[in-house]
mmCIF file of C-alpha atoms and ligand atoms in Angstrom:
data_model
loop_
_atom_site.group_PDB
_atom_site.id
_atom_site.type_symbol
_atom_site.label_atom_id
_atom_site.label_comp_id
_atom_site.label_asym_id
_atom_site.label_seq_id
_atom_site.Cartn_x
_atom_site.Cartn_y
_atom_site.Cartn_z
ATOM 1 C CA MET V 1 9.482 11.439 21.469
ATOM 2 C CA LYS V 2 11.846 14.257 20.297
ATOM 3 C CA THR V 3 14.242 13.198 17.653
ATOM 4 C CA ASP V 4 16.345 14.968 15.028
ATOM 5 C CA ARG V 5 15.920 12.234 12.518
ATOM 6 C CA ILE V 6 13.368 12.828 9.881
ATOM 7 C CA TYR V 7 11.265 9.859 8.603
ATOM 8 C CA MET V 8 10.011 10.172 5.078
ATOM 9 C CA ASP V 9 9.546 6.456 4.308
ATOM 10 C CA ASN V 10 5.991 5.978 5.340
ATOM 11 C CA ASN V 11 4.983 3.893 2.251
ATOM 12 C CA ALA V 12 7.402 1.195 3.573
ATOM 13 C CA THR V 13 5.984 1.330 7.158
ATOM 14 C CA THR V 14 4.796 3.779 9.772
ATOM 15 C CA MET V 15 5.266 4.609 13.430
ATOM 16 C CA VAL V 16 2.758 2.909 15.658
ATOM 17 C CA ALA V 17 0.308 5.691 16.877
ATOM 18 C CA PRO V 18 0.697 6.271 20.614
ATOM 19 C CA GLU V 19 -3.035 5.697 21.192
ATOM 20 C CA VAL V 20 -2.790 2.390 19.285
ATOM 21 C CA ARG V 21 0.210 1.241 21.324
ATOM 22 C CA GLU V 22 -1.650 2.086 24.603
ATOM 23 C CA ALA V 23 -4.764 0.169 23.389
ATOM 24 C CA MET V 24 -2.744 -2.951 22.814
ATOM 25 C CA LEU V 25 -1.080 -3.085 26.198
ATOM 26 C CA PRO V 26 -3.859 -4.764 28.251
ATOM 27 C CA PHE V 27 -3.782 -7.729 25.892
ATOM 28 C CA LEU V 28 -0.071 -8.006 26.322
ATOM 29 C CA LYS V 29 -0.402 -7.934 30.123
ATOM 30 C CA GLU V 30 -3.429 -9.184 32.173
ATOM 31 C CA MET V 31 -5.937 -9.655 29.389
ATOM 32 C CA TYR V 32 -4.213 -12.655 27.767
ATOM 33 C CA GLY V 33 -7.164 -14.996 27.514
ATOM 34 C CA ASN V 34 -7.992 -16.755 24.255
ATOM 35 C CA PRO V 35 -11.125 -15.018 23.022
ATOM 36 C CA SER V 36 -12.498 -18.468 21.904
ATOM 37 C CA SER V 37 -12.341 -19.773 25.437
ATOM 38 C CA ILE V 38 -15.489 -20.242 27.540
ATOM 39 C CA HIS V 39 -14.039 -18.986 30.891
ATOM 40 C CA ARG V 40 -13.835 -15.397 32.082
ATOM 41 C CA PHE V 41 -10.356 -14.855 30.730
ATOM 42 C CA GLY V 42 -11.751 -15.697 27.355
ATOM 43 C CA SER V 43 -15.016 -13.665 27.676
ATOM 44 C CA GLU V 44 -13.099 -10.659 28.919
ATOM 45 C CA ALA V 45 -10.834 -10.637 25.804
ATOM 46 C CA ARG V 46 -13.831 -11.518 23.546
ATOM 47 C CA SER V 47 -15.807 -8.567 24.817
ATOM 48 C CA HIS V 48 -13.361 -6.241 22.904
ATOM 49 C CA LEU V 49 -13.837 -7.890 19.517
ATOM 50 C CA SER V 50 -17.050 -6.166 18.462
ATOM 51 C CA LEU V 51 -15.791 -2.711 18.781
ATOM 52 C CA ALA V 52 -12.643 -3.527 16.791
ATOM 53 C CA TYR V 53 -14.774 -5.238 14.073
ATOM 54 C CA ASP V 54 -17.270 -2.291 13.906
ATOM 55 C CA ARG V 55 -14.323 -0.023 13.243
ATOM 56 C CA LEU V 56 -12.968 -2.251 10.509
ATOM 57 C CA TYR V 57 -16.358 -2.487 8.774
ATOM 58 C CA GLU V 58 -16.696 1.260 9.077
ATOM 59 C CA ALA V 59 -13.207 1.845 7.635
ATOM 60 C CA VAL V 60 -14.311 0.428 4.144
ATOM 61 C CA GLY V 61 -18.020 1.160 4.425
ATOM 62 C CA ALA V 62 -18.856 -2.493 4.533
ATOM 63 C CA PRO V 63 -22.280 -3.873 5.551
ATOM 64 C CA ASP V 64 -22.552 -6.470 8.352
ATOM 65 C CA LYS V 65 -23.205 -9.370 6.078
ATOM 66 C CA ASP V 66 -19.919 -8.965 4.297
ATOM 67 C CA SER V 67 -16.737 -10.512 5.860
ATOM 68 C CA VAL V 68 -13.658 -8.839 7.182
ATOM 69 C CA VAL V 69 -10.969 -11.342 7.952
ATOM 70 C CA VAL V 70 -8.170 -10.076 10.168
ATOM 71 C CA ASN V 71 -4.851 -11.652 9.056
ATOM 72 C CA SER V 72 -1.119 -10.940 9.239
ATOM 73 C CA CYS V 73 -0.531 -8.583 6.307
ATOM 74 C CA ALA V 74 -1.375 -7.510 2.760
ATOM 75 C CA THR V 75 0.921 -10.200 1.372
ATOM 76 C CA GLU V 76 -1.192 -12.779 3.148
ATOM 77 C CA GLY V 77 -4.432 -11.132 1.941
ATOM 78 C CA ASN V 78 -3.235 -10.906 -1.633
ATOM 79 C CA ASN V 79 -2.103 -14.633 -1.643
ATOM 80 C CA THR V 80 -5.398 -15.661 -0.030
ATOM 81 C CA VAL V 81 -7.364 -14.060 -2.841
ATOM 82 C CA LEU V 82 -5.238 -15.213 -5.747
ATOM 83 C CA GLN V 83 -4.618 -18.737 -4.484
ATOM 84 C CA GLY V 84 -8.156 -19.030 -3.277
ATOM 85 C CA VAL V 85 -9.606 -18.075 -6.710
ATOM 86 C CA TYR V 86 -7.162 -20.554 -8.265
ATOM 87 C CA PHE V 87 -8.526 -23.359 -6.081
ATOM 88 C CA SER V 88 -12.205 -22.410 -6.416
ATOM 89 C CA LEU V 89 -12.434 -21.323 -10.076
ATOM 90 C CA ILE V 90 -9.401 -22.267 -12.042
ATOM 91 C CA LYS V 91 -7.988 -25.686 -10.901
ATOM 92 C CA ASN V 92 -11.355 -27.277 -11.671
ATOM 93 C CA GLY V 93 -11.279 -26.002 -15.212
ATOM 94 C CA ALA V 94 -14.198 -23.513 -14.914
ATOM 95 C CA LYS V 95 -11.837 -20.580 -15.793
ATOM 96 C CA ASP V 96 -8.093 -20.195 -16.653
ATOM 97 C CA HIS V 97 -7.253 -16.493 -16.668
ATOM 98 C CA ILE V 98 -6.271 -13.693 -14.233
ATOM 99 C CA VAL V 99 -5.925 -9.952 -15.147
ATOM 100 C CA THR V 100 -3.556 -7.710 -13.284
ATOM 101 C CA SER V 101 -1.153 -4.825 -14.084
ATOM 102 C CA ASN V 102 2.513 -4.518 -14.674
ATOM 103 C CA VAL V 103 3.157 -2.352 -11.583
ATOM 104 C CA GLU V 104 1.693 -4.460 -8.788
ATOM 105 C CA HIS V 105 3.545 -5.133 -5.579
ATOM 106 C CA PRO V 106 5.669 -8.322 -5.518
ATOM 107 C CA SER V 107 3.003 -10.078 -3.360
ATOM 108 C CA ILE V 108 0.794 -10.040 -6.458
ATOM 109 C CA MET V 109 3.520 -10.361 -9.100
ATOM 110 C CA ASN V 110 5.286 -13.319 -7.572
ATOM 111 C CA CYS V 111 1.999 -14.981 -6.638
ATOM 112 C CA CYS V 112 0.960 -14.631 -10.299
ATOM 113 C CA ALA V 113 4.297 -16.025 -11.384
ATOM 114 C CA PHE V 114 3.631 -19.006 -9.127
ATOM 115 C CA LEU V 115 0.134 -19.505 -10.557
ATOM 116 C CA GLU V 116 1.507 -19.301 -14.153
ATOM 117 C CA LYS V 117 3.634 -22.260 -13.257
ATOM 118 C CA GLN V 118 0.394 -24.157 -12.368
ATOM 119 C CA GLY V 119 -0.969 -23.390 -15.863
ATOM 120 C CA VAL V 120 -2.878 -20.215 -15.138
ATOM 121 C CA LYS V 121 -2.835 -17.509 -17.893
ATOM 122 C CA VAL V 122 -2.054 -14.024 -16.540
ATOM 123 C CA THR V 123 -2.406 -10.769 -18.472
ATOM 124 C CA TYR V 124 -0.341 -7.838 -17.071
ATOM 125 C CA VAL V 125 -2.184 -4.821 -18.389
ATOM 126 C CA PRO V 126 0.413 -2.059 -18.953
ATOM 127 C CA VAL V 127 0.053 1.343 -17.272
ATOM 128 C CA ASN V 128 0.259 4.518 -19.420
ATOM 129 C CA ARG V 129 3.059 7.092 -19.148
ATOM 130 C CA GLU V 130 1.205 8.720 -16.155
ATOM 131 C CA GLY V 131 1.307 5.411 -14.331
ATOM 132 C CA ILE V 132 -2.418 4.710 -14.711
ATOM 133 C CA VAL V 133 -4.323 1.633 -15.888
ATOM 134 C CA THR V 134 -7.422 2.722 -17.774
ATOM 135 C CA PRO V 135 -10.776 1.018 -17.302
ATOM 136 C CA GLU V 136 -10.899 0.466 -21.063
ATOM 137 C CA ALA V 137 -7.625 -1.398 -21.134
ATOM 138 C CA VAL V 138 -8.799 -3.593 -18.269
ATOM 139 C CA ARG V 139 -12.124 -4.316 -19.908
ATOM 140 C CA GLU V 140 -10.383 -5.302 -23.111
ATOM 141 C CA ALA V 141 -8.140 -7.803 -21.292
ATOM 142 C CA ILE V 142 -11.143 -9.748 -19.791
ATOM 143 C CA THR V 143 -12.416 -12.747 -21.565
ATOM 144 C CA ASP V 144 -15.137 -15.267 -20.647
ATOM 145 C CA ARG V 145 -12.336 -17.372 -19.204
ATOM 146 C CA THR V 146 -11.216 -14.602 -16.781
ATOM 147 C CA ALA V 147 -11.682 -15.628 -13.155
ATOM 148 C CA LEU V 148 -10.270 -12.603 -11.361
ATOM 149 C CA VAL V 149 -9.070 -9.030 -12.002
ATOM 150 C CA SER V 150 -6.602 -7.887 -9.355
ATOM 151 C CA LEU V 151 -5.430 -4.281 -9.383
ATOM 152 C CA MET V 152 -3.842 -2.114 -6.673
ATOM 153 C CA TRP V 153 -5.773 0.948 -5.644
ATOM 154 C CA ALA V 154 -2.605 3.149 -5.532
ATOM 155 C CA ASN V 155 0.963 2.340 -6.400
ATOM 156 C CA ASN V 156 3.514 2.194 -3.522
ATOM 157 C CA GLU V 157 6.391 3.723 -5.465
ATOM 158 C CA THR V 158 4.735 6.592 -7.269
ATOM 159 C CA GLY V 159 1.505 7.036 -5.208
ATOM 160 C CA VAL V 160 -0.411 7.091 -8.544
ATOM 161 C CA ILE V 161 -4.099 6.248 -7.815
ATOM 162 C CA PHE V 162 -5.977 3.946 -10.275
ATOM 163 C CA PRO V 163 -9.636 4.833 -11.094
ATOM 164 C CA ILE V 164 -10.722 1.764 -9.055
ATOM 165 C CA TYR V 165 -14.484 2.557 -8.840
ATOM 166 C CA GLU V 166 -14.750 2.860 -12.673
ATOM 167 C CA ILE V 167 -12.665 -0.221 -13.177
ATOM 168 C CA ALA V 168 -14.645 -2.262 -10.659
ATOM 169 C CA LYS V 169 -17.806 -1.175 -12.467
ATOM 170 C CA LYS V 170 -16.493 -2.394 -15.777
ATOM 171 C CA VAL V 171 -15.459 -5.736 -14.232
ATOM 172 C CA ARG V 172 -18.941 -6.171 -12.793
ATOM 173 C CA GLU V 173 -20.367 -6.069 -16.324
ATOM 174 C CA THR V 174 -18.439 -9.397 -16.868
ATOM 175 C CA ASP V 175 -18.312 -12.731 -15.015
ATOM 176 C CA ALA V 176 -14.961 -12.005 -13.448
ATOM 177 C CA LEU V 177 -14.369 -11.208 -9.808
ATOM 178 C CA PHE V 178 -12.636 -8.010 -8.743
ATOM 179 C CA HIS V 179 -9.874 -7.741 -6.105
ATOM 180 C CA THR V 180 -8.089 -4.460 -5.129
ATOM 181 C CA ASP V 181 -4.883 -4.169 -3.064
ATOM 182 C CA ALA V 182 -5.709 -1.146 -1.107
ATOM 183 C CA THR V 183 -2.511 -1.182 1.005
ATOM 184 C CA GLN V 184 -1.369 2.259 -0.016
ATOM 185 C CA VAL V 185 -4.691 4.070 0.305
ATOM 186 C CA ILE V 186 -6.216 3.302 3.699
ATOM 187 C CA GLY V 187 -6.008 6.569 5.661
ATOM 188 C CA LYS V 188 -4.864 8.509 2.570
ATOM 189 C CA ILE V 189 -8.013 8.790 0.408
ATOM 190 C CA PRO V 190 -11.658 7.783 0.978
ATOM 191 C CA VAL V 191 -12.170 4.024 0.398
ATOM 192 C CA SER V 192 -15.561 2.373 0.181
ATOM 193 C CA VAL V 193 -17.006 -0.932 -0.988
ATOM 194 C CA LYS V 194 -20.509 0.507 -0.698
ATOM 195 C CA ASP V 195 -21.411 0.239 -4.355
ATOM 196 C CA LYS V 196 -20.855 -3.578 -4.169
ATOM 197 C CA THR V 197 -18.572 -3.746 -7.265
ATOM 198 C CA ILE V 198 -15.450 -4.789 -5.174
ATOM 199 C CA ASP V 199 -15.400 -8.401 -4.248
ATOM 200 C CA PHE V 200 -12.096 -8.540 -2.348
ATOM 201 C CA LEU V 201 -9.998 -5.793 -0.754
ATOM 202 C CA THR V 202 -6.701 -6.214 1.134
ATOM 203 C CA TYR V 203 -4.528 -4.067 3.328
ATOM 204 C CA SER V 204 -1.749 -4.015 6.026
ATOM 205 C CA GLY V 205 -2.067 -2.217 9.361
ATOM 206 C CA HIS V 206 1.519 -1.033 9.544
ATOM 207 C CA LYS V 207 0.983 1.349 6.630
ATOM 208 C CA PHE V 208 -1.435 3.387 8.723
ATOM 209 C CA HIS V 209 0.108 3.401 12.215
ATOM 210 C CA ALA V 210 -0.860 -0.014 13.499
ATOM 211 C CA PRO V 211 2.050 -2.404 14.177
ATOM 212 C CA LYS V 212 3.459 -4.849 11.708
ATOM 213 C CA GLY V 213 1.984 -8.303 11.577
ATOM 214 C CA VAL V 214 -1.700 -7.445 11.229
ATOM 215 C CA GLY V 215 -3.829 -6.695 8.264
ATOM 216 C CA ALA V 216 -7.183 -7.423 6.780
ATOM 217 C CA LEU V 217 -9.058 -9.017 3.836
ATOM 218 C CA TYR V 218 -12.531 -7.853 2.981
ATOM 219 C CA ILE V 219 -14.829 -10.383 1.217
ATOM 220 C CA ARG V 220 -18.160 -9.331 -0.248
ATOM 221 C CA SER V 221 -21.047 -11.478 1.050
ATOM 222 C CA GLY V 222 -22.010 -14.232 -1.481
ATOM 223 C CA VAL V 223 -18.532 -14.699 -2.816
ATOM 224 C CA ASN V 224 -16.861 -17.942 -1.856
ATOM 225 C CA LEU V 225 -13.145 -17.979 -1.148
ATOM 226 C CA PRO V 226 -11.475 -20.973 0.428
ATOM 227 C CA PRO V 227 -9.044 -20.124 3.250
ATOM 228 C CA LEU V 228 -5.287 -20.086 2.745
ATOM 229 C CA LEU V 229 -4.802 -21.168 6.390
ATOM 230 C CA HIS V 230 -7.032 -24.177 7.114
ATOM 231 C CA GLY V 231 -7.507 -24.599 10.792
ATOM 232 C CA GLY V 232 -10.023 -23.788 13.586
ATOM 233 C CA GLU V 233 -13.338 -22.017 13.174
ATOM 234 C CA GLN V 234 -11.780 -18.572 13.912
ATOM 235 C CA MET V 235 -12.875 -15.841 11.486
ATOM 236 C CA GLY V 236 -15.875 -17.914 10.491
ATOM 237 C CA GLY V 237 -13.616 -20.630 9.155
ATOM 238 C CA LEU V 238 -12.028 -18.121 6.677
ATOM 239 C CA ARG V 239 -8.671 -18.130 8.525
ATOM 240 C CA GLY V 240 -7.565 -20.548 11.192
ATOM 241 C CA GLY V 241 -5.327 -19.485 14.091
ATOM 242 C CA THR V 242 -5.847 -18.134 17.520
ATOM 243 C CA LEU V 243 -7.108 -14.507 17.412
ATOM 244 C CA ASP V 244 -4.479 -11.885 18.081
ATOM 245 C CA MET V 245 -6.451 -9.539 20.312
ATOM 246 C CA ALA V 246 -3.673 -6.927 20.632
ATOM 247 C CA GLY V 247 -3.381 -6.832 16.818
ATOM 248 C CA ILE V 248 -7.173 -6.770 16.081
ATOM 249 C CA THR V 249 -7.596 -4.009 18.644
ATOM 250 C CA ALA V 250 -4.752 -2.063 17.164
ATOM 251 C CA LEU V 251 -5.961 -2.475 13.599
ATOM 252 C CA GLY V 252 -9.468 -1.349 14.552
ATOM 253 C CA LEU V 253 -8.277 1.746 16.328
ATOM 254 C CA ALA V 254 -5.727 2.686 13.636
ATOM 255 C CA ALA V 255 -8.488 2.291 11.034
ATOM 256 C CA GLU V 256 -10.736 4.635 13.063
ATOM 257 C CA LEU V 257 -8.019 7.196 13.522
ATOM 258 C CA ALA V 258 -7.218 6.932 9.780
ATOM 259 C CA ARG V 259 -10.856 7.504 8.815
ATOM 260 C CA LYS V 260 -11.199 10.441 11.149
ATOM 261 C CA GLY V 261 -7.946 11.913 10.017
ATOM 262 C CA LEU V 262 -8.693 11.760 6.301
ATOM 263 C CA ALA V 263 -9.546 15.439 6.049
ATOM 264 C CA ASP V 264 -6.208 16.283 7.687
ATOM 265 C CA GLU V 265 -4.347 13.947 5.330
ATOM 266 C CA LEU V 266 -6.027 15.481 2.268
ATOM 267 C CA SER V 267 -5.272 19.100 3.449
ATOM 268 C CA ARG V 268 -2.375 19.489 5.878
ATOM 269 C CA VAL V 269 -0.348 16.358 4.796
ATOM 270 C CA LYS V 270 -0.978 17.008 1.147
ATOM 271 C CA ALA V 271 0.079 20.694 1.562
ATOM 272 C CA MET V 272 3.416 19.606 3.189
ATOM 273 C CA ARG V 273 4.013 17.115 0.402
ATOM 274 C CA ASP V 274 3.262 19.729 -2.320
ATOM 275 C CA ARG V 275 5.444 22.375 -0.722
ATOM 276 C CA PHE V 276 8.305 19.895 -0.427
ATOM 277 C CA GLU V 277 7.959 18.715 -3.959
ATOM 278 C CA GLU V 278 7.417 22.203 -5.555
ATOM 279 C CA THR V 279 10.381 23.630 -3.672
ATOM 280 C CA ILE V 280 12.627 20.792 -4.788
ATOM 281 C CA LEU V 281 11.519 21.143 -8.441
ATOM 282 C CA ARG V 282 11.998 24.895 -8.337
ATOM 283 C CA ASP V 283 15.281 25.075 -6.504
ATOM 284 C CA ILE V 284 17.145 22.000 -7.929
ATOM 285 C CA PRO V 285 17.630 21.867 -11.699
ATOM 286 C CA ASP V 286 17.068 18.629 -13.740
ATOM 287 C CA THR V 287 14.497 17.134 -11.452
ATOM 288 C CA LEU V 288 11.147 15.609 -12.341
ATOM 289 C CA VAL V 289 8.241 13.844 -10.645
ATOM 290 C CA ASN V 290 7.137 10.415 -11.650
ATOM 291 C CA GLY V 291 3.430 9.597 -12.045
ATOM 292 C CA ARG V 292 0.329 11.741 -12.731
ATOM 293 C CA ARG V 293 0.681 14.604 -10.249
ATOM 294 C CA ASP V 294 -2.990 15.211 -9.828
ATOM 295 C CA SER V 295 -3.925 11.571 -9.224
ATOM 296 C CA ARG V 296 -1.651 10.573 -6.360
ATOM 297 C CA THR V 297 -1.921 9.709 -2.723
ATOM 298 C CA PRO V 298 -1.439 12.868 -0.789
ATOM 299 C CA ASN V 299 1.751 11.804 1.040
ATOM 300 C CA THR V 300 3.941 10.476 -1.809
ATOM 301 C CA SER V 301 6.491 12.186 -4.041
ATOM 302 C CA ASN V 302 8.785 10.153 -6.337
ATOM 303 C CA ILE V 303 11.482 12.414 -7.831
ATOM 304 C CA ILE V 304 14.204 11.832 -10.366
ATOM 305 C CA PHE V 305 17.506 13.685 -9.740
ATOM 306 C CA LYS V 306 19.246 13.458 -13.073
ATOM 307 C CA GLY V 307 22.915 12.396 -12.999
ATOM 308 C CA VAL V 308 23.043 10.923 -9.494
ATOM 309 C CA GLU V 309 22.526 7.349 -8.346
ATOM 310 C CA GLY V 310 19.521 6.784 -6.084
ATOM 311 C CA GLU V 311 21.515 4.573 -3.761
ATOM 312 C CA ALA V 312 24.150 7.285 -3.283
ATOM 313 C CA ILE V 313 21.474 9.867 -2.605
ATOM 314 C CA LEU V 314 19.881 7.672 0.031
ATOM 315 C CA TRP V 315 23.234 7.073 1.665
ATOM 316 C CA ASP V 316 23.986 10.778 1.941
ATOM 317 C CA LEU V 317 20.445 11.592 3.085
ATOM 318 C CA ASN V 318 20.675 8.908 5.710
ATOM 319 C CA GLU V 319 23.963 10.348 6.987
ATOM 320 C CA MET V 320 22.166 13.661 7.413
ATOM 321 C CA GLY V 321 19.275 12.117 9.292
ATOM 322 C CA LEU V 322 16.729 11.891 6.480
ATOM 323 C CA ALA V 323 15.167 8.499 5.752
ATOM 324 C CA ALA V 324 13.663 7.967 2.290
ATOM 325 C CA SER V 325 13.826 5.057 -0.188
ATOM 326 C CA THR V 326 14.599 4.262 -3.767
ATOM 327 C CA GLY V 327 11.319 2.488 -4.174
ATOM 328 C CA SER V 328 9.883 -0.629 -2.525
ATOM 329 C CA ALA V 329 11.928 -1.969 0.437
ATOM 330 C CA CYS V 330 10.730 -5.281 -0.884
ATOM 331 C CA ALA V 331 13.000 -4.919 -3.881
ATOM 332 C CA THR V 332 16.001 -3.658 -1.916
ATOM 333 C CA GLY V 333 19.182 -5.523 -3.027
ATOM 334 C CA SER V 334 17.939 -5.836 -6.572
ATOM 335 C CA GLU V 335 20.263 -4.071 -8.958
ATOM 336 C CA LYS V 336 17.662 -3.782 -11.640
ATOM 337 C CA ALA V 337 15.908 -0.423 -12.267
ATOM 338 C CA SER V 338 12.469 -0.195 -10.635
ATOM 339 C CA TYR V 339 9.980 -2.168 -12.851
ATOM 340 C CA VAL V 340 7.332 0.231 -11.694
ATOM 341 C CA LEU V 341 9.185 3.250 -13.157
ATOM 342 C CA THR V 342 10.289 1.462 -16.322
ATOM 343 C CA ALA V 343 6.664 0.506 -16.856
ATOM 344 C CA LEU V 344 5.842 4.249 -17.043
ATOM 345 C CA GLY V 345 8.414 4.509 -19.805
ATOM 346 C CA VAL V 346 11.120 5.990 -17.612
ATOM 347 C CA GLU V 347 14.590 5.063 -19.026
ATOM 348 C CA PRO V 348 16.436 2.645 -16.753
ATOM 349 C CA SER V 349 19.324 5.138 -16.242
ATOM 350 C CA LEU V 350 16.827 7.778 -15.010
ATOM 351 C CA ALA V 351 14.864 5.261 -12.948
ATOM 352 C CA HIS V 352 18.132 4.619 -11.024
ATOM 353 C CA SER V 353 18.113 8.221 -10.022
ATOM 354 C CA ALA V 354 14.638 8.150 -8.440
ATOM 355 C CA ILE V 355 13.827 8.701 -4.766
ATOM 356 C CA ARG V 356 10.516 8.039 -3.051
ATOM 357 C CA PHE V 357 9.661 10.431 -0.279
ATOM 358 C CA SER V 358 6.550 9.389 1.686
ATOM 359 C CA ILE V 359 5.332 11.442 4.684
ATOM 360 C CA SER V 360 2.735 10.970 7.336
ATOM 361 C CA ARG V 361 0.582 13.013 9.772
ATOM 362 C CA TYR V 362 3.533 12.802 12.199
ATOM 363 C CA ASN V 363 5.778 14.939 9.969
ATOM 364 C CA THR V 364 5.952 18.625 10.744
ATOM 365 C CA GLU V 365 6.394 21.783 8.691
ATOM 366 C CA GLU V 366 9.762 22.254 10.419
ATOM 367 C CA GLU V 367 10.900 18.754 9.258
ATOM 368 C CA ILE V 368 9.837 19.610 5.687
ATOM 369 C CA ASP V 369 12.035 22.741 5.813
ATOM 370 C CA ARG V 370 15.030 20.804 7.059
ATOM 371 C CA ALA V 371 14.385 17.996 4.619
ATOM 372 C CA ILE V 372 14.391 20.401 1.686
ATOM 373 C CA GLU V 373 17.768 21.882 2.793
ATOM 374 C CA ILE V 374 19.168 18.351 3.346
ATOM 375 C CA VAL V 375 18.058 17.256 -0.231
ATOM 376 C CA LYS V 376 19.442 20.476 -1.789
ATOM 377 C CA LYS V 377 22.872 19.959 -0.068
ATOM 378 C CA THR V 378 23.005 16.281 -1.027
ATOM 379 C CA ILE V 379 22.230 16.704 -4.670
ATOM 380 C CA LYS V 380 24.592 19.646 -4.956
ATOM 381 C CA ARG V 381 27.465 17.556 -3.452
ATOM 382 C CA LEU V 382 26.772 14.425 -5.482
ATOM 383 C CA ARG V 383 26.402 16.301 -8.736
ATOM 384 C CA SER V 384 29.676 18.133 -8.128
ATOM 385 C CA ILE V 385 31.433 14.651 -8.135
ATOM 386 C CA SER V 386 29.255 13.006 -10.750
ATOM 387 C CA LEU V 387 30.833 12.105 -14.109
ATOM 388 C CA THR V 388 27.478 11.544 -15.885
ATOM 389 C CA TYR V 389 26.018 14.921 -14.620
ATOM 390 C CA ASN V 390 29.135 16.959 -15.522
ATOM 391 C CA SER V 391 29.707 15.481 -18.918
ATOM 392 C CA PRO V 392 26.435 14.908 -20.711
ATOM 393 C CA PRO V 393 26.690 12.456 -23.627
ATOM 394 C CA GLY V 394 27.736 13.968 -26.923
HETATM 395 N N1 LIG E 1 0.759 -4.143 -1.542
HETATM 396 C C1 LIG E 1 1.172 -2.926 -1.607
HETATM 397 C C2 LIG E 1 0.606 -1.988 -2.624
HETATM 398 C C3 LIG E 1 2.315 -2.501 -0.802
HETATM 399 O O1 LIG E 1 2.809 -1.239 -0.935
HETATM 400 C C4 LIG E 1 2.903 -3.407 0.049
HETATM 401 C C5 LIG E 1 4.052 -3.128 0.924
HETATM 402 C C6 LIG E 1 2.259 -4.724 0.179
HETATM 403 C C7 LIG E 1 1.180 -5.002 -0.593
HETATM 404 C C8 LIG E 1 2.784 -5.692 1.162
HETATM 405 O O2 LIG E 1 2.553 -5.308 2.466
HETATM 406 P P1 LIG E 1 3.096 -6.262 3.577
HETATM 407 O O3 LIG E 1 2.617 -5.624 4.884
HETATM 408 O O4 LIG E 1 2.434 -7.566 3.436
HETATM 409 O O5 LIG E 1 4.525 -6.320 3.529
HETATM 410 N N2 LIG E 1 4.947 -2.105 0.287
HETATM 411 C C9 LIG E 1 6.217 -1.780 0.717
HETATM 412 C C10 LIG E 1 6.837 -0.698 0.050
HETATM 413 O O6 LIG E 1 6.506 0.009 -0.765
HETATM 414 N N3 LIG E 1 8.093 -0.607 0.716
HETATM 415 O O7 LIG E 1 8.142 -1.513 1.624
HETATM 416 C C11 LIG E 1 6.960 -2.286 1.618
#
């Protein structure tokens, strides 16, 4: 598919990999049986489940006895964990507290706000100026009333990676359960639940080249979590609803491709991101990068262009065929500065000038060259008409 448009908004969603699309087709055509049915239509579909599941277990290094529940997205997974813990450990009075951070995705933030209305106490551990939550700060927030610690593995706006293994180890020393929202790390950095310190892990397929509408929730064996969707015995009773064979197959294959492509992500994709970022910082004055640069997902760059509005930049970039974003698409329409950037101590006026560029394995060096030129032209033009950039205060 040759196109002149350049897509650099892969943290919002990604293109479906051609191999993944092909693998889905039989289930959208002749292989439409319900995999829970006894007849041949059912058994034919069912026969494809174990390969998909093997791939999903492999993707996070999970042993067979653990559970991987295929669901609709990370929002569902995050809600399942938070609301499930509420029903199993908090509503009955055993515990009353959840620990999270102040830069989580709205699917955690708004679920916590909902639980606070039910009487749950929530501590939002602040990130430091580099965008990181430290294991010490998390440990200090945990009390003997804490039911759950829920932290993202990497932030969607800045790409900053939290020290999840160290945090999980600290949580394991306590009575609390540990959940990580791994939505922004699958296919970008190695992810493993092997050391058994992570109890729950969630992600969405469309962030790594599966289609939208399918994701997964990992649950460590021995941990009880009631389902969010009560229904049939699908997923071992952990999520009712007829299995979506096309989605499960797509998720399994996309996870496999992501795992096999990790080395490429950490070298070629990272090199493209670094070249893009370094050239912008060198050639455009008054620019800076948000978040700790040596602890970020290899595909993400969040850059402040002083004196110009993010929305105006996006509009111009879009006119020239370059797609990026001002932050989370989930917050589009909100006039407030990004709560993620202000949590890092970025002033609201500067946070309004931030653009998130997020690439994928499908971007090319030639696109990076063109994107750099487009960004340079855009910022030059907008600054030439910007009142704030031309007349600094004082
Ligand atoms: N968690 C994180 C860390 C995310 O980045 C997202 C989506 C979600 C959960 C929710 O995923 P969904 O598939 O359920 O929607 N993040 C973004 C973003 O940064 N821009 O658009 C969506």
